[in-house]
CSV table of C-alpha atoms and ligand atoms in Angstrom, one decimal:
chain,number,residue,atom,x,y,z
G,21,UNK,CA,127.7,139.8,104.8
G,22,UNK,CA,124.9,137.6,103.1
G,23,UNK,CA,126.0,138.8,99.7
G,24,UNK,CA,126.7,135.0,97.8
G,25,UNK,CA,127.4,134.0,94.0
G,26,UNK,CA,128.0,135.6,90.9
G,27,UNK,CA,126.5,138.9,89.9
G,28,UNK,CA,127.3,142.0,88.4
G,29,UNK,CA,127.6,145.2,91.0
G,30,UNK,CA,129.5,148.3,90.4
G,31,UNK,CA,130.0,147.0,87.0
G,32,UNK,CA,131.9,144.2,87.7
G,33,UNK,CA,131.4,140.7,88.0
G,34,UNK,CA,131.9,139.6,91.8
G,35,UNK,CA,132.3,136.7,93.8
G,36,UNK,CA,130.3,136.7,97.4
G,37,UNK,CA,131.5,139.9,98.2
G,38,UNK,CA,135.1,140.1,96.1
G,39,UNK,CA,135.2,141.6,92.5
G,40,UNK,CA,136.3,139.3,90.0
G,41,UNK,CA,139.2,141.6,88.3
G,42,UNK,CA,140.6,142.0,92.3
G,43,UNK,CA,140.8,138.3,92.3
G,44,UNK,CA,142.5,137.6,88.9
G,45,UNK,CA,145.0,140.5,90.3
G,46,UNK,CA,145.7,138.5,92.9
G,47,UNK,CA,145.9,135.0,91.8
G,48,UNK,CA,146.7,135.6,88.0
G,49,UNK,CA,144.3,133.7,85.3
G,50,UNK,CA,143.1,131.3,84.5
G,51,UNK,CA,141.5,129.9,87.5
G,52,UNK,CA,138.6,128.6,89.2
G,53,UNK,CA,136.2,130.6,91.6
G,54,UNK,CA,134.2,128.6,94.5
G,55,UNK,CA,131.4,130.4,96.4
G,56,UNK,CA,131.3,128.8,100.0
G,57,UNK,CA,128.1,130.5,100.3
G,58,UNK,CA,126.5,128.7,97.3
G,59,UNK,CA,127.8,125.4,98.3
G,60,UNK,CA,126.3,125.8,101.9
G,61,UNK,CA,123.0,126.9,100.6
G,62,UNK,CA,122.7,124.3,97.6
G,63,UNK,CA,123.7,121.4,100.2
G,64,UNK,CA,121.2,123.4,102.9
G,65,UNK,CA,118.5,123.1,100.1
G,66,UNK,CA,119.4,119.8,99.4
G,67,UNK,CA,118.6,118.9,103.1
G,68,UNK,CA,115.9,120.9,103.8
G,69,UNK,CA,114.2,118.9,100.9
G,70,UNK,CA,114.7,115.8,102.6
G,71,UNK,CA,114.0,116.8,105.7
G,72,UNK,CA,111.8,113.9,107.8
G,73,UNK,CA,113.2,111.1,105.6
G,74,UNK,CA,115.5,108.7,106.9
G,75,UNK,CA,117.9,110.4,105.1
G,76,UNK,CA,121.7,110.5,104.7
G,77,UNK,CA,123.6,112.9,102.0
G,78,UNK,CA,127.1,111.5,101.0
G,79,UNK,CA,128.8,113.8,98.9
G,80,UNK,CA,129.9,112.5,95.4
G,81,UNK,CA,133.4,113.6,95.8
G,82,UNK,CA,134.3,113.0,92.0
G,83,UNK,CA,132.7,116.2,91.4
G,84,UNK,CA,135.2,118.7,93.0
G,85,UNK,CA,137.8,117.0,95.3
G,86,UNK,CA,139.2,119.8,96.5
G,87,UNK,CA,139.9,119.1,100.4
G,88,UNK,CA,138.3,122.6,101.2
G,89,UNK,CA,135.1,121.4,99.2
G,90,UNK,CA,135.4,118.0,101.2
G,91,UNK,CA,135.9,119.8,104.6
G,92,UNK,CA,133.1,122.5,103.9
G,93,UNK,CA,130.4,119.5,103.2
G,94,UNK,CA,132.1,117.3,106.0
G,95,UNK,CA,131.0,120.5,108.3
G,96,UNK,CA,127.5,120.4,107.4
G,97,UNK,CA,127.2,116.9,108.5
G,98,UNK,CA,127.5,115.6,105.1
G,99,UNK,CA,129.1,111.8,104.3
G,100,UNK,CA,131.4,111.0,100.9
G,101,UNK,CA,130.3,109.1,97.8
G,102,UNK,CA,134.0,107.9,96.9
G,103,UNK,CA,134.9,106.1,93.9
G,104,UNK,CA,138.6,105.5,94.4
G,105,UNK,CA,141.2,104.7,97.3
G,106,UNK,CA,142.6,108.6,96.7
G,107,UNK,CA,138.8,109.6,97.0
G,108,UNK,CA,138.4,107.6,100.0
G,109,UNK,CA,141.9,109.1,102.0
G,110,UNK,CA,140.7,113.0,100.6
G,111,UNK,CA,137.3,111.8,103.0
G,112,UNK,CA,138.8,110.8,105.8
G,113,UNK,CA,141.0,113.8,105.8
G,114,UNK,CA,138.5,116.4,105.7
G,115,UNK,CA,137.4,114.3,108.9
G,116,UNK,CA,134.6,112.5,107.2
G,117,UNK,CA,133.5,110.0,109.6
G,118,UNK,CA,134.4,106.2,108.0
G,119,UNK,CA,131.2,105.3,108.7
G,120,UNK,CA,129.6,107.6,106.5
G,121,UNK,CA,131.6,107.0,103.3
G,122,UNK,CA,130.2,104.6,100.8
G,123,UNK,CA,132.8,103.3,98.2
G,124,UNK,CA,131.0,103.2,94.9
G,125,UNK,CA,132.4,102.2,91.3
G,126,UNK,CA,133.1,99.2,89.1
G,127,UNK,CA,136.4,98.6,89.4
G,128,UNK,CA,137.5,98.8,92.8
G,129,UNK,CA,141.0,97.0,93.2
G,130,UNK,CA,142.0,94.6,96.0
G,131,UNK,CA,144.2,97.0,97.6
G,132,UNK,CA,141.5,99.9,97.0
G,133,UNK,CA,138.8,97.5,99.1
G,134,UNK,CA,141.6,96.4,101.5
G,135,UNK,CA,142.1,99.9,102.2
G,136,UNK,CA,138.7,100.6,102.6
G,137,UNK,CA,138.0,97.5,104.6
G,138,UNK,CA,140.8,98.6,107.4
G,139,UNK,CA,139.4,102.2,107.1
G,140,UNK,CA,135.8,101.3,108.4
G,141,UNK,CA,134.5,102.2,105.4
G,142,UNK,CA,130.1,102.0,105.7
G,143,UNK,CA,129.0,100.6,102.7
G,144,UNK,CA,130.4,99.0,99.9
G,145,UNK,CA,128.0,99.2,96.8
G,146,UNK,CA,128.9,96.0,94.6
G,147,UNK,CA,128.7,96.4,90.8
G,148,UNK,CA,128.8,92.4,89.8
G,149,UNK,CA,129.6,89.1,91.2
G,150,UNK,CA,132.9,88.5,91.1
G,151,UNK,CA,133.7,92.1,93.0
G,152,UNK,CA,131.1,90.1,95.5
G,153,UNK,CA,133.3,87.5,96.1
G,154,UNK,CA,137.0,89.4,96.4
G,155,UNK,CA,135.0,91.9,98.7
G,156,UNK,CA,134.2,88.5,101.0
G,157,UNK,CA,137.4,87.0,101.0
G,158,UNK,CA,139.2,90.4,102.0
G,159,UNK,CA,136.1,91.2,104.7
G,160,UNK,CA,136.6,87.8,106.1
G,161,UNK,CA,140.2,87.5,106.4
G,162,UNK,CA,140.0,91.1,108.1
G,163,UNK,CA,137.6,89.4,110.1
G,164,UNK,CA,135.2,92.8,110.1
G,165,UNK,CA,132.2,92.3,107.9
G,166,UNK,CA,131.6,94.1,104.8
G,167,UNK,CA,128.0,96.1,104.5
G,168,UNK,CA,127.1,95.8,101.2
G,169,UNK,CA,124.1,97.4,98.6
G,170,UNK,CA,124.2,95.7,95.3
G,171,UNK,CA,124.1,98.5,92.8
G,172,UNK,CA,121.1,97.7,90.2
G,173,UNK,CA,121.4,98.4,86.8
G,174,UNK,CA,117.4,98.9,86.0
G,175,UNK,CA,117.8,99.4,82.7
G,176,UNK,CA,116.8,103.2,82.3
G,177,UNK,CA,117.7,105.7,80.2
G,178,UNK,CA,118.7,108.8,81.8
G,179,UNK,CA,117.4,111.0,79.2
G,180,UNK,CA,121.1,112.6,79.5
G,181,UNK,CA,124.5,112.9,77.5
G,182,UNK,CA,125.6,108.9,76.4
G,183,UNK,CA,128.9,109.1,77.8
G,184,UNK,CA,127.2,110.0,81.6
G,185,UNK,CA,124.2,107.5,80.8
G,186,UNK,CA,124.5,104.5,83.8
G,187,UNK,CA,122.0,102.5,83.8
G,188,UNK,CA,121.1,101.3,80.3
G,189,UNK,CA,121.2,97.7,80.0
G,190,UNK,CA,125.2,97.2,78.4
G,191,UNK,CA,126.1,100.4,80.5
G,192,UNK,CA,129.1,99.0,82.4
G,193,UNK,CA,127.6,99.4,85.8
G,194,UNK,CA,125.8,97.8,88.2
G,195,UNK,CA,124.0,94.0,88.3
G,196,UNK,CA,121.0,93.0,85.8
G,197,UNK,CA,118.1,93.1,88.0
G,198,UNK,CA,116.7,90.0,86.9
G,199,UNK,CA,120.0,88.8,88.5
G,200,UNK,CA,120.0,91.0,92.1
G,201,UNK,CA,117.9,87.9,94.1
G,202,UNK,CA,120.3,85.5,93.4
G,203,UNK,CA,123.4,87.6,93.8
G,204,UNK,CA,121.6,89.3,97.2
G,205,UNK,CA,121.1,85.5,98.6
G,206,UNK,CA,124.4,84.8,97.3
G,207,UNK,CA,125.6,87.8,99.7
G,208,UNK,CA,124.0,86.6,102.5
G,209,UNK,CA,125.5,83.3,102.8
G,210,UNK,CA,128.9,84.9,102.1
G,211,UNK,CA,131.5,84.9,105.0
G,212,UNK,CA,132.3,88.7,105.5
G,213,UNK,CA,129.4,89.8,104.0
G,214,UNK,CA,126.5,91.4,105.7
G,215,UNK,CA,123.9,92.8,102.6
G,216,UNK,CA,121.7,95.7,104.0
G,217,UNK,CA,120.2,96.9,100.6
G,218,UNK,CA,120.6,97.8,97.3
G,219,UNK,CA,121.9,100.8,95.5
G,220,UNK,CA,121.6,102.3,92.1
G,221,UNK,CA,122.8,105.7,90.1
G,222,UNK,CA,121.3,105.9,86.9
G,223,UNK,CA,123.4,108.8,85.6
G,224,UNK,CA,124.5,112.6,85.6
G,225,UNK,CA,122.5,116.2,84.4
G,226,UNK,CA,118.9,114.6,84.6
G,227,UNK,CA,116.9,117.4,84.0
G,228,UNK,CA,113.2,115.3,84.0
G,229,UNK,CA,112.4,113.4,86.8
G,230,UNK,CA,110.5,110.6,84.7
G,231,UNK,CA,113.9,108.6,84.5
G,232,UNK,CA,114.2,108.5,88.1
G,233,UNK,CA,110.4,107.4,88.7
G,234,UNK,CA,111.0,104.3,86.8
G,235,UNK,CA,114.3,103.2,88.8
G,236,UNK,CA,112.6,104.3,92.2
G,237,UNK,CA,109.5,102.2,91.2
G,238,UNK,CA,111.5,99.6,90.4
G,239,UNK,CA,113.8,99.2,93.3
G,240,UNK,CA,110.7,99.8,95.4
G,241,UNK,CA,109.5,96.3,93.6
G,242,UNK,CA,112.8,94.5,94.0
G,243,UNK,CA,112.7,95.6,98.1
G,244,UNK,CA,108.9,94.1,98.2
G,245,UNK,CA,110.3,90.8,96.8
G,246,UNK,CA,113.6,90.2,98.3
G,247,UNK,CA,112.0,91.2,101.8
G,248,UNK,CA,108.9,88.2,100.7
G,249,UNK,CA,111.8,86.2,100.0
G,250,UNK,CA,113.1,86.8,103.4
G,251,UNK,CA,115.9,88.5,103.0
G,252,UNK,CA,116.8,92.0,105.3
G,253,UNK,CA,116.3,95.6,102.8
G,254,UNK,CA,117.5,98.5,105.5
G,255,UNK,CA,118.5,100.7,103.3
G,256,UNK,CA,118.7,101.9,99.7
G,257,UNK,CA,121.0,104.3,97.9
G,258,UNK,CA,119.4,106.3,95.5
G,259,UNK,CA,122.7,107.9,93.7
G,260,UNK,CA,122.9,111.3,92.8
G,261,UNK,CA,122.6,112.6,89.0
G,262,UNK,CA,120.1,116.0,89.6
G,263,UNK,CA,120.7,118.1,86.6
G,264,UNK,CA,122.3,122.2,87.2
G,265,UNK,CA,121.7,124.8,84.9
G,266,UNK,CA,123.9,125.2,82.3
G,267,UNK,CA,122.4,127.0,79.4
G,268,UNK,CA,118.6,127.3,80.5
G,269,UNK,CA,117.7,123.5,81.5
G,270,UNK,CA,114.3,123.5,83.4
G,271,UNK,CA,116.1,121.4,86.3
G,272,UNK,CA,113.8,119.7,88.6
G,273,UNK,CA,113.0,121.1,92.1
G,274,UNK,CA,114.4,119.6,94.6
G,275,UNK,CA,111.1,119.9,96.5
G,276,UNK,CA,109.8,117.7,93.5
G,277,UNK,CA,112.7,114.8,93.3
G,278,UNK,CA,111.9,114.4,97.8
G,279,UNK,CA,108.2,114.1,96.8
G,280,UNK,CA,108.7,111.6,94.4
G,281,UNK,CA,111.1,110.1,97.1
G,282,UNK,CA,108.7,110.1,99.9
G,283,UNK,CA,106.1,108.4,97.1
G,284,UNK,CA,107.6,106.0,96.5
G,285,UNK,CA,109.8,105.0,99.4
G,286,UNK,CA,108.0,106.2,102.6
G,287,UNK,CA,105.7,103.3,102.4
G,288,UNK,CA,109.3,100.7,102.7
G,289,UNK,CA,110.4,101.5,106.6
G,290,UNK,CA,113.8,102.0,104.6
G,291,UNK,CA,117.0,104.6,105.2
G,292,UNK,CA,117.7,106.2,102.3
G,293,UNK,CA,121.5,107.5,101.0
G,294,UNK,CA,121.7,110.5,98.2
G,295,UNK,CA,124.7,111.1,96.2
G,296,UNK,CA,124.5,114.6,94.8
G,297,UNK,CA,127.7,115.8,93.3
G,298,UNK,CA,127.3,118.2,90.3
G,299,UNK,CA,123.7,119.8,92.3
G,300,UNK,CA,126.1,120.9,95.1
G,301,UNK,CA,129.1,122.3,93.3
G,302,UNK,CA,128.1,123.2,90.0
G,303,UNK,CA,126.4,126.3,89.6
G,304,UNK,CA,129.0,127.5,92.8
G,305,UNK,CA,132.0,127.7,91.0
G,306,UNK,CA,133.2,129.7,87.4
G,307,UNK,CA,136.6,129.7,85.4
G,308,UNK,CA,138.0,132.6,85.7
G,309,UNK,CA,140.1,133.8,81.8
G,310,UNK,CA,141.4,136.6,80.4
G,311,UNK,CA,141.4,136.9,76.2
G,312,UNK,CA,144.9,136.8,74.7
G,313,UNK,CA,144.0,137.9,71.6
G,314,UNK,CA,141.0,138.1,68.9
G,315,UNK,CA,141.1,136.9,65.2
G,316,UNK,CA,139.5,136.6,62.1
G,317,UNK,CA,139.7,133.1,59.8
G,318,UNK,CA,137.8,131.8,57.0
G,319,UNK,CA,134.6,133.8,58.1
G,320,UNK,CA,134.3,133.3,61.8
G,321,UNK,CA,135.7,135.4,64.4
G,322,UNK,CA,137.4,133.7,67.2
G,323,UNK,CA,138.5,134.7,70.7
G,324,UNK,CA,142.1,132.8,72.0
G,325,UNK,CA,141.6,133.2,75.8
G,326,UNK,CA,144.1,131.8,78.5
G,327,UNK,CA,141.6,129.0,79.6
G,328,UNK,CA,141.4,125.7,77.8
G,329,UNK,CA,140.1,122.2,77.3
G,330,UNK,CA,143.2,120.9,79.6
G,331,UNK,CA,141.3,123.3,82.4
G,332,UNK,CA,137.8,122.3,81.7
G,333,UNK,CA,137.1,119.3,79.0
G,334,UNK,CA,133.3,119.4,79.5
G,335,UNK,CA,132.7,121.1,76.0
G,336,UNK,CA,135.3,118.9,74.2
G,337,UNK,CA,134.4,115.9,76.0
G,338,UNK,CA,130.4,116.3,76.2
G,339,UNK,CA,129.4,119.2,73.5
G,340,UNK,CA,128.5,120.8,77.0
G,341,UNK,CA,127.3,124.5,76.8
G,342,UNK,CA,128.6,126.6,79.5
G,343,UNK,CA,127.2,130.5,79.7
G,344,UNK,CA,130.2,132.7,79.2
G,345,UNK,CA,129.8,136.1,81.3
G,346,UNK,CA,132.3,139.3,80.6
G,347,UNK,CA,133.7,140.0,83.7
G,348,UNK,CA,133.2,143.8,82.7
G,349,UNK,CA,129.0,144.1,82.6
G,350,UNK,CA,128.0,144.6,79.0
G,351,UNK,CA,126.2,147.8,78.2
G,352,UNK,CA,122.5,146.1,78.1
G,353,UNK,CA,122.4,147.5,74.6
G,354,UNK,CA,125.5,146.5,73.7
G,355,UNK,CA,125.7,144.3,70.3
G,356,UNK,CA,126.4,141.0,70.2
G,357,UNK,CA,128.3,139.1,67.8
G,358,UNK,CA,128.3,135.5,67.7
G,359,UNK,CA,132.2,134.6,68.4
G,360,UNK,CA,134.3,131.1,68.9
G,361,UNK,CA,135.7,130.8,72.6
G,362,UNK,CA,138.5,128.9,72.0
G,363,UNK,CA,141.7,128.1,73.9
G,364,UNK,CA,145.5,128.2,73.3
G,365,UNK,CA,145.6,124.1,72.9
G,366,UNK,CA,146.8,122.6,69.8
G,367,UNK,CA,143.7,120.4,69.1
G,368,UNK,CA,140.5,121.8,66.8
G,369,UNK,CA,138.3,120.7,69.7
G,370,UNK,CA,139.8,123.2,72.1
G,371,UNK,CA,136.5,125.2,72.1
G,372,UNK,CA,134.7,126.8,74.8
G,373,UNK,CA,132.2,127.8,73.2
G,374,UNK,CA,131.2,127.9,69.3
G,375,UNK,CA,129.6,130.9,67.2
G,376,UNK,CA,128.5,132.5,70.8
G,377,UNK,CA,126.4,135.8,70.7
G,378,UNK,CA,129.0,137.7,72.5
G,379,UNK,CA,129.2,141.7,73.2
G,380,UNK,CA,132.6,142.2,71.3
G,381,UNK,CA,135.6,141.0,73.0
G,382,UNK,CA,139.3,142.4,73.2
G,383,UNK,CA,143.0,141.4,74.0
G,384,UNK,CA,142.9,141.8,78.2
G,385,UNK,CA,138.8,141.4,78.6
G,386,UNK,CA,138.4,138.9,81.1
G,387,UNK,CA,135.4,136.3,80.7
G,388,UNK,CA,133.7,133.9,83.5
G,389,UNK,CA,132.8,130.9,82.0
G,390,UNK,CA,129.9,129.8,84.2
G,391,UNK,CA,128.7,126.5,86.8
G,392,UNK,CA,132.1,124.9,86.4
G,393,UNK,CA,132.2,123.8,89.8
G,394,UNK,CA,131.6,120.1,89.1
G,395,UNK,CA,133.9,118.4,86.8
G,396,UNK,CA,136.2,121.0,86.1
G,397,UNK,CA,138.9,121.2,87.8
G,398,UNK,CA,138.9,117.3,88.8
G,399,UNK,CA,139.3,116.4,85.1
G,400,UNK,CA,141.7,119.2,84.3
G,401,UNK,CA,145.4,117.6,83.2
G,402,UNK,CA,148.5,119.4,82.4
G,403,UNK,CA,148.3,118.4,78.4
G,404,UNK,CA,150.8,120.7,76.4
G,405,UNK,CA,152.2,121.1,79.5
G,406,UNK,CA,149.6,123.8,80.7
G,407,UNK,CA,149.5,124.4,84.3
G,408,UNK,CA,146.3,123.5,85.7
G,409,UNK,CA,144.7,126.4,87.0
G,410,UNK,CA,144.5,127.0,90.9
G,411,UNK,CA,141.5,127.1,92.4
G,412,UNK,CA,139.9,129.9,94.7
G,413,UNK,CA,137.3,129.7,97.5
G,414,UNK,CA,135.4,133.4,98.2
G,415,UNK,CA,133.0,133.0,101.6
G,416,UNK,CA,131.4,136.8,101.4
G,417,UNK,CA,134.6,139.1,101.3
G,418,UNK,CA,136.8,136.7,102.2
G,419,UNK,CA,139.1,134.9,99.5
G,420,UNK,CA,141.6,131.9,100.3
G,421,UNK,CA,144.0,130.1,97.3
G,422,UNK,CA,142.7,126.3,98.0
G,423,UNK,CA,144.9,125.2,95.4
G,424,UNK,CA,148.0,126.7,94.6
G,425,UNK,CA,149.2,127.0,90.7
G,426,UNK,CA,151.9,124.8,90.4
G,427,UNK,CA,155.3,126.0,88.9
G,428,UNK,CA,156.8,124.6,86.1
G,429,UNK,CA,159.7,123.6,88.0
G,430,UNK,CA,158.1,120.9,89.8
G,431,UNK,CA,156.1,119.9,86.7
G,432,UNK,CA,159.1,119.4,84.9
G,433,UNK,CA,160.8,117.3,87.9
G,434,UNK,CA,158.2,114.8,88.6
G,435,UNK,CA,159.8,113.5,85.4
G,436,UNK,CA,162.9,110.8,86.2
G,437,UNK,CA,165.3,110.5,83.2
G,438,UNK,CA,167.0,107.6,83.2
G,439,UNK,CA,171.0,107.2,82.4
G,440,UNK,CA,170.4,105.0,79.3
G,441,UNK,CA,168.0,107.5,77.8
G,442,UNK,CA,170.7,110.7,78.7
G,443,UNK,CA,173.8,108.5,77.7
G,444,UNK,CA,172.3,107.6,74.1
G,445,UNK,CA,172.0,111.1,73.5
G,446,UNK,CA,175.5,112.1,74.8
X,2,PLP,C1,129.1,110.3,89.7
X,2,PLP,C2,128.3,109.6,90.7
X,2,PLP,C3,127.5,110.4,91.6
X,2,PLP,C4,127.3,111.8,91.5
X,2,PLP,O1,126.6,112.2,90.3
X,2,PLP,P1,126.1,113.7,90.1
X,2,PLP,O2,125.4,113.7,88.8
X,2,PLP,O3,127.3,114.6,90.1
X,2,PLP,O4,125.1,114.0,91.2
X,2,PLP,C5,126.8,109.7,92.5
X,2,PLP,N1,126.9,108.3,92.6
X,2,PLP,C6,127.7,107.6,91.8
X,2,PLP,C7,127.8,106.1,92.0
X,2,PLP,C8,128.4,108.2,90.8
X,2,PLP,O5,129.2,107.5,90.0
């Protein structure tokens, strides 16, 4: 069955093939809902984009580390962006090739490299000199060089929320460029260090392309004088941060983004490595709640549903809309009302969504709050002791738990309680 993603038919909200109500039967709510088909088609697109271009896509793991996620990429041929020793084993489990992972982020431990190092791992993209230097000394003593890209930070503004802004100048990551010659030559003459290029990620949920002409054009620059200067460029990373839709962003074709690539870099006789997280998993998955109850307070009208900010922080944590769908299709007439999505946590900024033109909601309704397949269910906690919400993967009519809801039993027994605390209180 070719039927993928999220629309209404029989008037019901379905998944792939599955109705929505017959899941949260099944599973109980909240939780989230992955289409395998929209994954495979958005990372398909992706491809199909670069298609011709010395290209390599390694998956930006942070955005949904589910191991069936992983292992559905991995499938497709894809590599992992990791950022973290856990990232890195969730990679090599789904039976991602070490080769093909590149360890990314700006603090990277000694055991986290060491680890990678005895892994295999591909590429290592620095983010400042002295991570240069405890990279070499592991690499050498492991006597297995270390291929590096020194992430640049070009100074760009992302044209996107502050708090997923990279690469301003005073953003945390990556190396001055002014600096990148001297630290690249620096590389070189390092023991355990071979450099093969340079890397950069400017940010997440770029909706214009502009931001990523002026890196591109700039690392195209910085490859034309390190390589007059001698020094080996074979490859460049050029990060991931390609905006979804959320509310009704104009994101940019991918068609567009690979013509700007092939601009710019076709003339360099250069691989090329893409990070795409949220463009991949996005707009493939939804949160899944049911309302507990509606109220009325100090003139707005509020809906308490069974999802909340400990499940998906995005609106707390960024202001980020997310379209909320009733699982039930609206009559198209039906009148909206504009209503405050809020969950059961005790915090004011446990909203969903605020004053939302909503058909009228009630006690049972379920709701699908919509492209929460990136950074949802990664930055979900258990705060006030909330089990996270399991996760769900539909591939046309088929439906598999990928992540169990936990039980409060075992929540409550990771805890140790030492005899000191349990004899004061005796
Ligand atoms: C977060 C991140 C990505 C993925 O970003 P998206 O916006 O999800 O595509 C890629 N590379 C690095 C280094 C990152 O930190």
């Amino acid at each position: 069955m070719g039927m993928s993603g999220f629309t209404y038919r029989g008037g019901v909200l379905c998944a792939d093939g599955l109705a929505v109500p017959d899941i949260a039967e099944d599973v109980g709510t909240p939780f989230y809902c992955y289409s395998a088909n929209l994954m495979r088609e958005a990372y398909l697109e992706f491809a199909a984009a670069l298609d011709g271009l010395p290209a390599e896509i390694c998956y930006a793991i942070k955005a949904n580390d589910n191991q069936a996620v992983i292992s559905l990429f991995a499938g497709l041929g894809a590599g992992a962006d990791v950022v973290s020793e856990g990232e890195l084993r969730r990679a090599l489990a789904a039976g991602i090739p070490a080769a093909r992972i590149v360890f990314s982020g700006v603090g990277k431990t000694s055991a986290e490299i060491a680890a990678a190092l005895k892994a295999g791992c591909g590429q290592f993209n620095v983010e400042s000199e002295a991570e240069l230097d405890t990279l070499a000394e592991l690499a050498a003593s492991g006597g297995r060089p270390a291929s590096v890209a020194i992430r640049v930070n070009p100074d760009v503004d992302a044209g996107t929320h502050h708090k997923i802004s990279t690469g301003r100048a005073g953003d945390k990551f990556g190396i001055e460029s002014d600096r990148v010659p001297e630290i690249y030559r620096r590389a070189r003459d390092l023991p355990g260090i071979k450099p093969v290029g340079l890397a950069v990620h400017i940010g997440s949920q770029l909706t214009k392309l502009d931001p990523f002409r002026a890196a591109f054009e700039q690392l195209a620059r910085m490859v034309s004088r390190l390589r007059r200067d001698g020094f080996a460029v074979e490859r460049l990373d050029l990060g991931g941060g390609l905006g979804v839709v959320y509310r009704n962003e104009a994101r940019p074709p991918l068609t567009d983004y690979a013509a700007l690539v092939r601009e710019i870099f076709a003339p360099l006789d250069v691989s090329l490595t893409f990070e795409p997280g949220r463009r991949l998993t996005a707009e493939a998955g939804i949160l899944v709640s049911r309302v507990i109850r509606t109220k009325e307070s100090g003139g707005r009208r509020f809906a308490i549903v069974d999802a909340a900010m400990n499940d998906l922080i995005r609106p707390t944590l960024y202001d980020a809309w997310h379209d909320i769908h009733p699982v039930r299709e609206p009559d198209p007439h039906a009148e909206t009302a504009p209503v405050d999505v809020v969950g059961p946590i005790c915090e004011t900024g446990d909203v969903m969504a605020a004053g939302r033109a909503l058909p009228a909601l009630q006690a049972g309704d379920l709701i699908a709050i919509r492209s929460a397949g990136a950074y949802g269910a990664v930055m979900s906690s258990a705060y006030n002791c909330r089990l996270p919400a399991p996760e769900v993967m539909v591939d046309s009519d088929r439906l598999a738990v990928i992540r169990p809801r936990i039980c409060y039993t075992d929540l409550i027994s990771a805890d140790r309680v030492p005899d000191w605390v349990t004899g004061h209180r005796a």
